[in-house]
Coordinates of C-alpha atoms in Angstrom, one line a residue:
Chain A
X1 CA 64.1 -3.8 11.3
X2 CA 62.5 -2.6 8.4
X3 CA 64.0 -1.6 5.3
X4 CA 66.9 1.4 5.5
X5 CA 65.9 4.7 3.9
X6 CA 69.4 5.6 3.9
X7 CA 72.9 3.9 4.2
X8 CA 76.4 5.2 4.7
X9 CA 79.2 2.3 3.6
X10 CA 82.2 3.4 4.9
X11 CA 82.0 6.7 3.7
X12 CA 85.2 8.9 4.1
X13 CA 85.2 12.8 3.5
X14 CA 87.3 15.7 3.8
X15 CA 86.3 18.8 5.9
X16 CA 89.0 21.3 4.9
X17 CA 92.2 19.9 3.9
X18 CA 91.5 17.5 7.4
X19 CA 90.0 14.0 7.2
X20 CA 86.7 14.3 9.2
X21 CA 85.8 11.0 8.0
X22 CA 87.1 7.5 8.5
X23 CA 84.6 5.2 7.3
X24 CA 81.2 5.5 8.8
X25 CA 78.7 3.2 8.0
X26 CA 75.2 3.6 9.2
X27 CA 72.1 2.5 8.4
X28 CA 68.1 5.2 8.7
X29 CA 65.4 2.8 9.3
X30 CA 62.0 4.6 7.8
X31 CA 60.1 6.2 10.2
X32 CA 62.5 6.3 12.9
X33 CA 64.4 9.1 14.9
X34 CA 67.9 8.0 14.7
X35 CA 70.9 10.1 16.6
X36 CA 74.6 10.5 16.1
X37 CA 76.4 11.4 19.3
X38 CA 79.8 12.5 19.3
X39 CA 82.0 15.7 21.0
X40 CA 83.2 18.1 18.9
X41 CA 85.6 17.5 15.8
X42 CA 84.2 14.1 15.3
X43 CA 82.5 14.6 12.5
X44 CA 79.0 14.6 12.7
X45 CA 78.5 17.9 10.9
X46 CA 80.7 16.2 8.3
X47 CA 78.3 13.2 7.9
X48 CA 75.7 14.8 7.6
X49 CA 77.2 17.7 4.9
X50 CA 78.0 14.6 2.6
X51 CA 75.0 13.3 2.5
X52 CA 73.5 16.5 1.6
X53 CA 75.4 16.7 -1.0
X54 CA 77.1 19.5 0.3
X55 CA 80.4 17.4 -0.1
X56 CA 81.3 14.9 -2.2
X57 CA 82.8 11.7 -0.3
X58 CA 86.1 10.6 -1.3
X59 CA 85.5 6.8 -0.7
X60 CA 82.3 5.5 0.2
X61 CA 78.5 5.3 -0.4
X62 CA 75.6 7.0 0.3
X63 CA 72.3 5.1 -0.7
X64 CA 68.8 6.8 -0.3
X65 CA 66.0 4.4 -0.8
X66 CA 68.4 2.1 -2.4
X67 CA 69.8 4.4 -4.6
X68 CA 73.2 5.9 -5.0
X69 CA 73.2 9.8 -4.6
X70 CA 76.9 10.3 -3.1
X71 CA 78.5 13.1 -4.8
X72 CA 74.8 14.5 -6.4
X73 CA 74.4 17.9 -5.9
X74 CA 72.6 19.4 -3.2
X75 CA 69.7 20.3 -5.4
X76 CA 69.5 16.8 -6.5
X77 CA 68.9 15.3 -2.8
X78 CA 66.8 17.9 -2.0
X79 CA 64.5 16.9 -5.1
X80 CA 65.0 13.3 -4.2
X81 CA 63.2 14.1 -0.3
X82 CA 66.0 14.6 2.1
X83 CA 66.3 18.1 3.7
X84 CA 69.0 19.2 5.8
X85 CA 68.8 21.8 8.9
X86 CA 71.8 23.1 9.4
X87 CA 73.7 24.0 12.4
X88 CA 73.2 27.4 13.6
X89 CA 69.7 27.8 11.5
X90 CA 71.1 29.9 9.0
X91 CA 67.5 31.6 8.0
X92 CA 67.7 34.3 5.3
X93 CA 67.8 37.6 6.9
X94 CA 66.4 40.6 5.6
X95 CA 63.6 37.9 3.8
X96 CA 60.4 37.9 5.8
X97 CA 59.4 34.4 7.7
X98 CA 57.0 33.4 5.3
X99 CA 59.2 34.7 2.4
X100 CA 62.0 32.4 3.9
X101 CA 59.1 29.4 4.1
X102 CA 58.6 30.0 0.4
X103 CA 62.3 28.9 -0.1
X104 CA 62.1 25.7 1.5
X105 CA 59.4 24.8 -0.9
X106 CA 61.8 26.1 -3.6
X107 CA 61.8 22.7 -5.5
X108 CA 58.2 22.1 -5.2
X109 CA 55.5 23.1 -7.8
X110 CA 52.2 22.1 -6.5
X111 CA 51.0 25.4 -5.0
X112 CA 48.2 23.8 -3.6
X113 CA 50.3 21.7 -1.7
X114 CA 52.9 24.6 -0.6
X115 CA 49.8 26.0 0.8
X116 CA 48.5 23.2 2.4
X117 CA 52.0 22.3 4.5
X118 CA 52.5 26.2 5.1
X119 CA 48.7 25.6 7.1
X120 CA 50.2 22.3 8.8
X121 CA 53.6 24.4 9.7
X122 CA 51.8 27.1 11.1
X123 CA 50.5 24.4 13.5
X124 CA 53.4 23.4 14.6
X125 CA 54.8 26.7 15.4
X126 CA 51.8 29.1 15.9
X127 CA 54.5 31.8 16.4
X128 CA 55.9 31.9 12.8
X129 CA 52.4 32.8 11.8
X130 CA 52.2 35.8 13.6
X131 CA 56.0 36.8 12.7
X132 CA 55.0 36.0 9.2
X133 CA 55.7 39.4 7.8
X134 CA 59.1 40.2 9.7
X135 CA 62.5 39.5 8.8
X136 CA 64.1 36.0 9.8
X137 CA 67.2 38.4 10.9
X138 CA 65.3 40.1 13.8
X139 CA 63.5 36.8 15.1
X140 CA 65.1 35.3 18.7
X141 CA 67.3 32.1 18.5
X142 CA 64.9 30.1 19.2
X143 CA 62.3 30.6 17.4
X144 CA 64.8 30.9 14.5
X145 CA 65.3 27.8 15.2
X146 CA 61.8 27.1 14.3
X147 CA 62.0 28.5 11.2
X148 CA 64.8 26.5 9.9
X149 CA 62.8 23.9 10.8
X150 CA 58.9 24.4 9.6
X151 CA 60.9 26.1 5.9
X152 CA 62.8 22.6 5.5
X153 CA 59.1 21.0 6.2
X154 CA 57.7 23.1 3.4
X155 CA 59.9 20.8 0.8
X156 CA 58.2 17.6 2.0
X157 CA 60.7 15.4 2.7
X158 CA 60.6 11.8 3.1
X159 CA 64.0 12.4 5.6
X160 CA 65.3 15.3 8.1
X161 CA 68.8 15.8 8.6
X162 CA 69.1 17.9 12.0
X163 CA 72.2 19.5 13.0
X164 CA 72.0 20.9 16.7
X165 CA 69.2 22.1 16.7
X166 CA 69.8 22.8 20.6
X167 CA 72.9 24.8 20.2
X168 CA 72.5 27.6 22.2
X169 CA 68.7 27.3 23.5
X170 CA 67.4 27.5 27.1
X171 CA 67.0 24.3 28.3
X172 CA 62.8 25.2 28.1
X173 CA 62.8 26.1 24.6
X174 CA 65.1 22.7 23.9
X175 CA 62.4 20.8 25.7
X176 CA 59.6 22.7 23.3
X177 CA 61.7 21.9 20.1
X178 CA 62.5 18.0 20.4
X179 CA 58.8 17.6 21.2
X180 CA 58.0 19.0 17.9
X181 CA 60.7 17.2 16.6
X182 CA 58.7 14.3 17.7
X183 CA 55.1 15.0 16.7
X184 CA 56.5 16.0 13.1
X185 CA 58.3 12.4 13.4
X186 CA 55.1 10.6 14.6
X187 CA 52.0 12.6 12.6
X188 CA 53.5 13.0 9.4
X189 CA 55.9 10.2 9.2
X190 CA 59.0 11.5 8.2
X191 CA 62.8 10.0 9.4
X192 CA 64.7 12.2 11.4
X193 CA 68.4 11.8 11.5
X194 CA 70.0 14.2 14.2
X195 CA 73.0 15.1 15.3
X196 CA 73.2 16.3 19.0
X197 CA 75.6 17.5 21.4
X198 CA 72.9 17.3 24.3
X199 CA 73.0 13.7 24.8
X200 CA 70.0 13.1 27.2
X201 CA 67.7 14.8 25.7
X202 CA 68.1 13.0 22.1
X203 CA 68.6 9.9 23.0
X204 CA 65.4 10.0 24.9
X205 CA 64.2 10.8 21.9
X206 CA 65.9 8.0 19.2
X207 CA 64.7 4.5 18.1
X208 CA 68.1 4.4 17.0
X209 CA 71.8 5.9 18.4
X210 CA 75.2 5.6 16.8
X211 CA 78.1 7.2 18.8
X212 CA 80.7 8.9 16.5
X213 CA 84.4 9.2 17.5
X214 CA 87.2 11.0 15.5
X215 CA 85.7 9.7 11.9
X216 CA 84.6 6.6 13.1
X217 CA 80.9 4.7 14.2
X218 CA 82.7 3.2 17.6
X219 CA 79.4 1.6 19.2
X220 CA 75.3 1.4 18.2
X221 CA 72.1 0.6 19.6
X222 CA 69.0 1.8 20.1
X223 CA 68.4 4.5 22.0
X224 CA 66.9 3.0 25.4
X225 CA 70.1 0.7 25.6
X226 CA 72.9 3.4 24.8
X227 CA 71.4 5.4 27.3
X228 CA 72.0 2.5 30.0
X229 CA 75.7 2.0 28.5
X230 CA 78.5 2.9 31.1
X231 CA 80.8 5.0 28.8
X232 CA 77.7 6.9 27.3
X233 CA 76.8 7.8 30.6
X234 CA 80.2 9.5 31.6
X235 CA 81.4 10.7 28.8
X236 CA 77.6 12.3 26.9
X237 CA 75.4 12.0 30.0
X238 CA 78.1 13.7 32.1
X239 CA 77.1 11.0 35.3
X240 CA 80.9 11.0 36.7
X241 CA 81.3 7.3 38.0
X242 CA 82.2 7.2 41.2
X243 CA 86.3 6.7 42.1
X244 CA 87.5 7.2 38.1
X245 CA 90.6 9.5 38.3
X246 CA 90.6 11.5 34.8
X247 CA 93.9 9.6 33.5
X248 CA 91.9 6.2 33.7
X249 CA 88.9 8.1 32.0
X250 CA 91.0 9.0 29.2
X251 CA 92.6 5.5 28.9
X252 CA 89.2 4.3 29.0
X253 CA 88.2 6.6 26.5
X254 CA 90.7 5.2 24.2
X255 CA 89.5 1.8 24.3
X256 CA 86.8 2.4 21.7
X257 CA 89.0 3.4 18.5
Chain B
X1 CA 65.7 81.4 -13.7
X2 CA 63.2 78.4 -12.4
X3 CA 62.7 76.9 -15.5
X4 CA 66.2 77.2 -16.4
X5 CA 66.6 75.0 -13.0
X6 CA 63.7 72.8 -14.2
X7 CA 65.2 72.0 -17.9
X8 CA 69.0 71.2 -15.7
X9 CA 67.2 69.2 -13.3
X10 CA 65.3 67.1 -16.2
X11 CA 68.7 66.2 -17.9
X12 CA 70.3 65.3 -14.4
X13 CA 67.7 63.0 -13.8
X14 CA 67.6 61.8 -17.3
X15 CA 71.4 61.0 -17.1
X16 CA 71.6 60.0 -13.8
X17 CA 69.0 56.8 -14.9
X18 CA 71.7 55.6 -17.1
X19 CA 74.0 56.1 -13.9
X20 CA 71.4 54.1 -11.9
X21 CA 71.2 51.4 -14.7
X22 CA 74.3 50.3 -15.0
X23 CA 74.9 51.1 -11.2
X24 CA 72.1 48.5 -10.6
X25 CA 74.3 46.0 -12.8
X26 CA 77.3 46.8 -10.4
X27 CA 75.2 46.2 -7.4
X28 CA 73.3 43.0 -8.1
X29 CA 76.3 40.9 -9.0
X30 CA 78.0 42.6 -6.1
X31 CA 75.2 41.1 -3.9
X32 CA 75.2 37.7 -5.6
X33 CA 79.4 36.8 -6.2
X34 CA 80.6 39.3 -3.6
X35 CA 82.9 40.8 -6.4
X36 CA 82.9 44.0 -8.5
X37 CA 82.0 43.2 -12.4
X38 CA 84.3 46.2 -13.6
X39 CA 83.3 45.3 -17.4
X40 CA 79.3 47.0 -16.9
X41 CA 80.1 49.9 -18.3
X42 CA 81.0 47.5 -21.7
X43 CA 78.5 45.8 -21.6
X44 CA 76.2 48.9 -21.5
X45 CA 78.3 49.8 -24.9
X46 CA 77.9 46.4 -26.4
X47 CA 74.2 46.8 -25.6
X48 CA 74.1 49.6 -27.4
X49 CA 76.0 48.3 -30.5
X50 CA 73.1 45.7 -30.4
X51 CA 70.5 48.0 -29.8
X52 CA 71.7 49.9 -33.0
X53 CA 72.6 46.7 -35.0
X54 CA 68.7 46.1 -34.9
X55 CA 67.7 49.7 -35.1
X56 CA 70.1 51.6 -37.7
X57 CA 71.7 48.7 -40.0
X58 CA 68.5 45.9 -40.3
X59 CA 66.2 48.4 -39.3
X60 CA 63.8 47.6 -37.2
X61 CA 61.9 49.4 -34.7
X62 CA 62.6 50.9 -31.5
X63 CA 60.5 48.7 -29.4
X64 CA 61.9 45.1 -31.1
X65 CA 65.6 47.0 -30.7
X66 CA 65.4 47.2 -26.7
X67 CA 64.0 43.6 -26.8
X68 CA 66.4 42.6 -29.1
X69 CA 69.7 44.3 -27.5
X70 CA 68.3 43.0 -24.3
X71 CA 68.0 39.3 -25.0
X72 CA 71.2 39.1 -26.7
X73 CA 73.1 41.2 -23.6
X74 CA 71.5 38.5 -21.5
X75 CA 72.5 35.9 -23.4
X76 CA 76.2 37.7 -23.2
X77 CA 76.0 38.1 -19.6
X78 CA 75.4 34.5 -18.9
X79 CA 77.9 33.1 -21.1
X80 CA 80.2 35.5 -19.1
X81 CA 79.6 33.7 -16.1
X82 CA 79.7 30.2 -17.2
X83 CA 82.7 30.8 -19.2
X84 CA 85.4 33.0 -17.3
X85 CA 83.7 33.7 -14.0
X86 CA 82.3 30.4 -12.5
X87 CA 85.9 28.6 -12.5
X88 CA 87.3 31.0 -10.6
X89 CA 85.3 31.1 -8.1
X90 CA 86.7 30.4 -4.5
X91 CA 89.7 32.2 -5.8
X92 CA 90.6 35.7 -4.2
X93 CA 88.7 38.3 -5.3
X94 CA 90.9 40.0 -6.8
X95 CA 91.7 37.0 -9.6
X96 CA 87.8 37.9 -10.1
X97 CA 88.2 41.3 -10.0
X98 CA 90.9 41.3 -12.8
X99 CA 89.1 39.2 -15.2
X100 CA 86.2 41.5 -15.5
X101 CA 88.4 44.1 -16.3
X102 CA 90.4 42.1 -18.7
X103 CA 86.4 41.1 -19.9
X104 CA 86.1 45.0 -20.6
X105 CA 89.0 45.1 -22.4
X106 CA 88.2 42.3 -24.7
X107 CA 84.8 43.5 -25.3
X108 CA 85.9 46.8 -26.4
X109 CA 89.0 45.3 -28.5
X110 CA 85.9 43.3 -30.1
X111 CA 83.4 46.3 -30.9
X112 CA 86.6 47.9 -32.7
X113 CA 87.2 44.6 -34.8
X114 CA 83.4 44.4 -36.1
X115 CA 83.6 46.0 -39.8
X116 CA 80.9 48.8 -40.1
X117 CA 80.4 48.6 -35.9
X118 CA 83.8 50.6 -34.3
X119 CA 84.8 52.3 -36.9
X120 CA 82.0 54.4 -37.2
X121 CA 80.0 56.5 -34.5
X122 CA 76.1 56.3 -35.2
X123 CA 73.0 57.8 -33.1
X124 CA 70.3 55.9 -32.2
X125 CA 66.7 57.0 -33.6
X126 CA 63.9 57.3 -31.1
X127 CA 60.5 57.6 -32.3
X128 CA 60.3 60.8 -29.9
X129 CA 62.8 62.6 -32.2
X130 CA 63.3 66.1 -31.4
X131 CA 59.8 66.7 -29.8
X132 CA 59.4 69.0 -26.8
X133 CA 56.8 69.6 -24.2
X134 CA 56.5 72.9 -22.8
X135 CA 56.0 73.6 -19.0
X136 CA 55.8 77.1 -17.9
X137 CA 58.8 78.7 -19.5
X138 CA 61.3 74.9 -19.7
X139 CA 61.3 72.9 -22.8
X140 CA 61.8 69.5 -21.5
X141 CA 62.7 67.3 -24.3
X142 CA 60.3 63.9 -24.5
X143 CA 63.8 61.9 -25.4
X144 CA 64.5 62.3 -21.9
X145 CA 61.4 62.2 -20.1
X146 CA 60.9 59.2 -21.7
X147 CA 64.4 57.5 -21.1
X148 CA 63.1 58.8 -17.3
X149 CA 59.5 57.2 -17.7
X150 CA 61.3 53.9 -18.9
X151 CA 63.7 53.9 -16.6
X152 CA 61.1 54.1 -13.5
X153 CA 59.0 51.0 -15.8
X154 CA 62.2 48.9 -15.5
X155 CA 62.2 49.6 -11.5
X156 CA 58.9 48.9 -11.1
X157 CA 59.0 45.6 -13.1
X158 CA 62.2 44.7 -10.7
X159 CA 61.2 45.3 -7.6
X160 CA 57.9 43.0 -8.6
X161 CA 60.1 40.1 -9.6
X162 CA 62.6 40.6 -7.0
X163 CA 59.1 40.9 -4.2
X164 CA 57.0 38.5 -6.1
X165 CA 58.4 36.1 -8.0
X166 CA 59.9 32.9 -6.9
X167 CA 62.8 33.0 -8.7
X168 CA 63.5 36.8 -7.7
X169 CA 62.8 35.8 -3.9
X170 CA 65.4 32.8 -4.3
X171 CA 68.3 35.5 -6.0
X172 CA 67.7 37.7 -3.2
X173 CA 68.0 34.7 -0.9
X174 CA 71.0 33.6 -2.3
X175 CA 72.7 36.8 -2.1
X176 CA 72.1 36.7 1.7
X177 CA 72.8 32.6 2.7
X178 CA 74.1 31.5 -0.4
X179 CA 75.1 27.8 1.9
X180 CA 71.1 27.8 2.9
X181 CA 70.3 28.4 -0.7
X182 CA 72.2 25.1 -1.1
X183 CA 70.3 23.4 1.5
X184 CA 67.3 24.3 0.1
X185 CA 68.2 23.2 -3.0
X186 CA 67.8 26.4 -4.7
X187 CA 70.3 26.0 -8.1
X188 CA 73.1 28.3 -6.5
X189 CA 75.5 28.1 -9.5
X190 CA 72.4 29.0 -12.0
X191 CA 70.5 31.7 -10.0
X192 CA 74.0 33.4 -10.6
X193 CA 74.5 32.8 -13.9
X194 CA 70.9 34.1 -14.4
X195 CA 72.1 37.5 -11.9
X196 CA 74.3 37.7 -14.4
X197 CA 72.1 38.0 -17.3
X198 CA 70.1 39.9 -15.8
X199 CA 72.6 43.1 -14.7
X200 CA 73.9 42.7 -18.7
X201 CA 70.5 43.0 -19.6
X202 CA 69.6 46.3 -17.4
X203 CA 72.9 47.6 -18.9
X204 CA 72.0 46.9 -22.1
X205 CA 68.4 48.7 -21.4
X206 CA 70.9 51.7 -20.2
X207 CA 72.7 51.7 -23.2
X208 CA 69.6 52.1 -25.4
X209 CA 68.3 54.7 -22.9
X210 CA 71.8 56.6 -23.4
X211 CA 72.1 55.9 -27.1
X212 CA 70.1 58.5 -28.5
X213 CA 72.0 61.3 -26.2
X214 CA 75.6 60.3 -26.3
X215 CA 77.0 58.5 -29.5
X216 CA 77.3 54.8 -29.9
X217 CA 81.4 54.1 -30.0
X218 CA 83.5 52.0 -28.4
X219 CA 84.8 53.9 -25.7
X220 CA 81.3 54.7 -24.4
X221 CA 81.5 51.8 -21.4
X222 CA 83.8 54.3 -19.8
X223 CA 80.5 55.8 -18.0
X224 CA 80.7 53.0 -15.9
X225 CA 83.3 55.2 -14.1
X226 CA 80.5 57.6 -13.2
X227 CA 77.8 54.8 -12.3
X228 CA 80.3 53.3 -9.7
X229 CA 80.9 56.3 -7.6
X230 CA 76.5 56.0 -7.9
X231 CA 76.6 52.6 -6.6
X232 CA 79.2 53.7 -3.9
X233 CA 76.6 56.4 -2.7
X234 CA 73.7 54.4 -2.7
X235 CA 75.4 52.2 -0.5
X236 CA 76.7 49.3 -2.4
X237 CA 74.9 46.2 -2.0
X238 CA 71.5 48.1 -2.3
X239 CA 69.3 48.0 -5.1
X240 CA 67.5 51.1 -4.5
X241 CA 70.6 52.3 -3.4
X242 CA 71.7 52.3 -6.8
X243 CA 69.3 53.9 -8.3
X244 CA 69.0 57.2 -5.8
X245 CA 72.5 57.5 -6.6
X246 CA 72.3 57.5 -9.8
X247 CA 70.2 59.7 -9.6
X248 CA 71.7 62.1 -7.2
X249 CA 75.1 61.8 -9.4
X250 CA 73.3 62.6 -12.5
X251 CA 71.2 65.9 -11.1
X252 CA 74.8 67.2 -9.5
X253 CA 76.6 67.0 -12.2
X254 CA 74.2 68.7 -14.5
X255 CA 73.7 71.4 -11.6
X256 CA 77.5 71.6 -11.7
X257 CA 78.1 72.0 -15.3
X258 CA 75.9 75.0 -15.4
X259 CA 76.5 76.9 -12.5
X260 CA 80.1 76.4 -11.3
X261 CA 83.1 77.2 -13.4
X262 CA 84.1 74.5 -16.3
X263 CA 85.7 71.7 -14.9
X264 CA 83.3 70.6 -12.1
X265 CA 80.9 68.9 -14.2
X266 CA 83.6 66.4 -14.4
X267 CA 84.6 65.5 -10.9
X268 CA 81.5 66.3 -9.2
X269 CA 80.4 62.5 -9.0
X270 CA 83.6 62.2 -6.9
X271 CA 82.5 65.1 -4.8
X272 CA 79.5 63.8 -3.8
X273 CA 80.9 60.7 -3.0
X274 CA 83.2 62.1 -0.7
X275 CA 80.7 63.9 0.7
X276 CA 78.4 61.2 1.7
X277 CA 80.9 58.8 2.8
X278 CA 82.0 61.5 4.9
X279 CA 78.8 61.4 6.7
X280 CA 77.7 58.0 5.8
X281 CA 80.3 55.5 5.9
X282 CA 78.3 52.9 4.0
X283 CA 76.6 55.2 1.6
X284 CA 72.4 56.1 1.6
X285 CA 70.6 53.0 2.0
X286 CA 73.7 51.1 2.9
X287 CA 72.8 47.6 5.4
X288 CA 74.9 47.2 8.1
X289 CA 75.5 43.7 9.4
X290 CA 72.2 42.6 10.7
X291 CA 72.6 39.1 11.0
X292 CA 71.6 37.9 14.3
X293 CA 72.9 34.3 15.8

């Protein structure tokens, strides 16, 4: 494996007054697509807020390219080339699309450059560019969607953190999205770390999986190989194995903390 | 009997951009914090102690007043919010709410401390002085169709920032996603202070604008009374909302004071708000929620 982008050492964090976090460690080789799966509540949305910088860890580092940025503030990571896309896109409303692009490249000041990567973004989602003059409010889920993820392009980042990006998309438009997710991965190199409640369709994605459970990392691998694991299977992959009465599920279940 | 209308109508709209300016203050740190800053009408007054400080006491001209009243305000405005309203935040509102008033109070304790500022009411001089322009049968003064000419230069410089520039796109963005702001890694806690600055500095610029009309004292922030029921009209949370109210609570009330019995001039503003509430819940231009998941 080549050399992490980013590390989590047994970062712990607080969502609310609740620990979400119990000491995840993981490791984002460069150039990879690298998933955390987990139900709801165990903290993925968490691990990815901290290392945003959205909150500060209690215990615990967070090392991009080496360097320790746990506790930075969010402007700060973003300047240092990690962008995060968060759950339920959260575009700017009443700004037009390419208003709303403009933002993501907030931090940058090589206009020649903006221009350039709105071209590229454009591309990607042909749509955008003929929405380009409407509000992000009045734009459909998905290709909200879209936007949230062309605008956090538009700052260049070395790495993507993608929350959901699924959530509430036809299975079709999911299809459309994770292939972009893909080509952006593939042509223009960046590392995508993403969070998914739709198991199959990221791990089919992923170099890299690590499965998330109440605040803790309870197994890895890469993505082929999780895919194959029993447990994954039942429990993310919803393939029922045949004979298992639900108390023994549970039980079995519990096994991994 | 028109120009009689004409001449009223002029002084509304003269007074009612003062009402828009410091309604405009009201609504853009509404929009950015989500709480009322109850102290613009003070910091319109302190504005206009600054305005004059330049003008009548070191005396220099109009022009380097307004810049200079302007720059300090926003100076003021920013300190504000770095000092007394950014550690608060994430408390109720109304712990916010309270220590803008208690702001207003200090600032106008403050004017009335300053030896050869409170003690004494001054006028501002303009270099339009008493000169009129004749229209038909009206004599408009120029005092006010130039605080009406300024006022419209302010907007106009506004909503260009606000369209235009980057910065003005990312306070706008703010006040709509302030978490994606974050993730964008758009300054949050700075764009605010600099919202901030920015309504004391449009207040300060309404000050100036009012200066030359009403008398510089200490009491004068209390017209902030009269700009909030303009903000409440225009819809509050609306820039342009502002400023038609303003507007619409100056001409009224100069209307009022002329053709209804004494008495009216002074409540009309609260009229009008009734009135459009009545019909418009959330006043002129006001947004509903339009956020789409």
């Amino acid at each position: 494996m080549t050399i992490p982008i980013l590390q989590l050492a047994n970062v712990e964090s607080n969502y609310g007054p609740v620990q979400a976090l119990r000491g995840v460690s993981l490791s984002v080789a460069e150039g990879q697509i690298v998933t955390v799966l987990g139900a709801n509540g165990a903290g993925k949305t968490t691990t990815l807020k901290t290392i945003s910088g959205i909150i500060a860890p209690l215990k615990g580092q967070v090392k991009f390219r080496g360097a320790d940025i746990q506790g930075h503030s969010p402007d700060t990571i973003v300047r240092a080339g990690i962008v995060h896309v968060p759950e339920g896109r959260e575009v700017f409303p009443l700004l037009s699309v390419e208003d709303n692009l403009r933002m993501g490249a907030f931090i940058r000041r090589d206009a020649d450059g903006v221009a350039k990567d709105l071209e590229a973004v454009f591309g990607y989602f042909p749509i955008l560019r003929e929405r380009a003059k409407q509000e992000a409010g009045q734009l459909s889920g998905g290709q909200q969607q879209m936007l949230a993820i062309a605008r956090a392009l538009l700052a260049r980042p070395a790495l993507i953190l993608m929350d959901e990006p699924s959530l509430g998309l036809s299975p079709k438009l999911t299809k459309e999205i994770f292939d972009i997710v893909v080509r952006i991965n593939r042509e223009r190199g960046v590392t995508i770390l993403l969070v998914e409640q739709n198991a199959h369709m990221a791990l089919k994605i992923a170099d890299f999986g690590y499965v998330l459970e109440v605040g803790r990392i309870v197994m890895e691998d890469t993505g082929a190989k999780l895919a194959e694991k029993d447990d994954i299977k039942e429990f993310y992959l919803g393939m029922k194995a045949a004979g298992t009465r639900g108390a023994r599920r549970w039980k079995k279940k519990k096994l991994w903390r | 009997m028109f120009s009689q209308f004409l001449q009223l109508f002029l002084a509304g709209v003269a007074q009612g951009c003062v009402y828009a300016l410091v309604a405009l203050g009201f609504v853009l740190i509404y929009k950015a914090t989500e709480t009322v800053n109850f102290a613009q009408g003070d910091l319109m007054m302190l504005g206009a102690f600054f305005g004059l400080t330049a003008s009548a006491i070191l005396g220099w001209p109009y022009w380097a007043a307004i810049l200079f009243a302007i720059v300090v305000m926003a100076v003021v405005g920013m300190l504000i919010e770095r000092i007394v309203i950014r550690p608060v935040l994430g408390y109720p509102t109304f712990t916010v709410v309270m220590i803008t008033i208690g702001v207003g109070y200090i600032l106008r304790g403050v004017v009335t401390m300053v030896p050869g500022w409170g003690t004494e009411t001054y006028s501002l001089k303009t270099p339009f002085g008493d000169a009129v322009l004749r229209f038909g049968g009206a004599v408009l003064a120029m005092e006010q169709l130039a605080t009406i000419a300024l006022t419209a230069a302010l907007c106009l410089v506004l909503y260009l920032f606000f369209r235009f520039a980057k910065l003005g796109v990312a306070m706008q963005a703010t006040s709509q996603n302030q978490l994606a702001a974050y993730y964008m890694g758009i300054p949050v806690q700075r764009v605010n202070m600099l919202i901030w600055g920015l309504a004391a500095a449009v207040a300060a610029f309404g000050g100036i604008l009012l200066a030359p009309v009403a008398f510089v004292h200490s009491n004068m922030g209390f017209i902030g009374l009269k700009a909030f029921p303009a903000a409440v009209v225009g819809g509050f949370g609306s820039v342009p909302g502002a400023v038609v109210g303003g507007l619409i609570i100056g001409v009224v009330e100069a209307l009022a004071g002329f053709y209804l019995p004494e008495g009216f001039k002074d409540i009309a503003a609260y009229v009008v708000v009734l009135v459009v509430l009545l019909f418009m819940p959330s006043g002129i231009f006001g947004e509903t929620a339009r956020k789409k998941v």
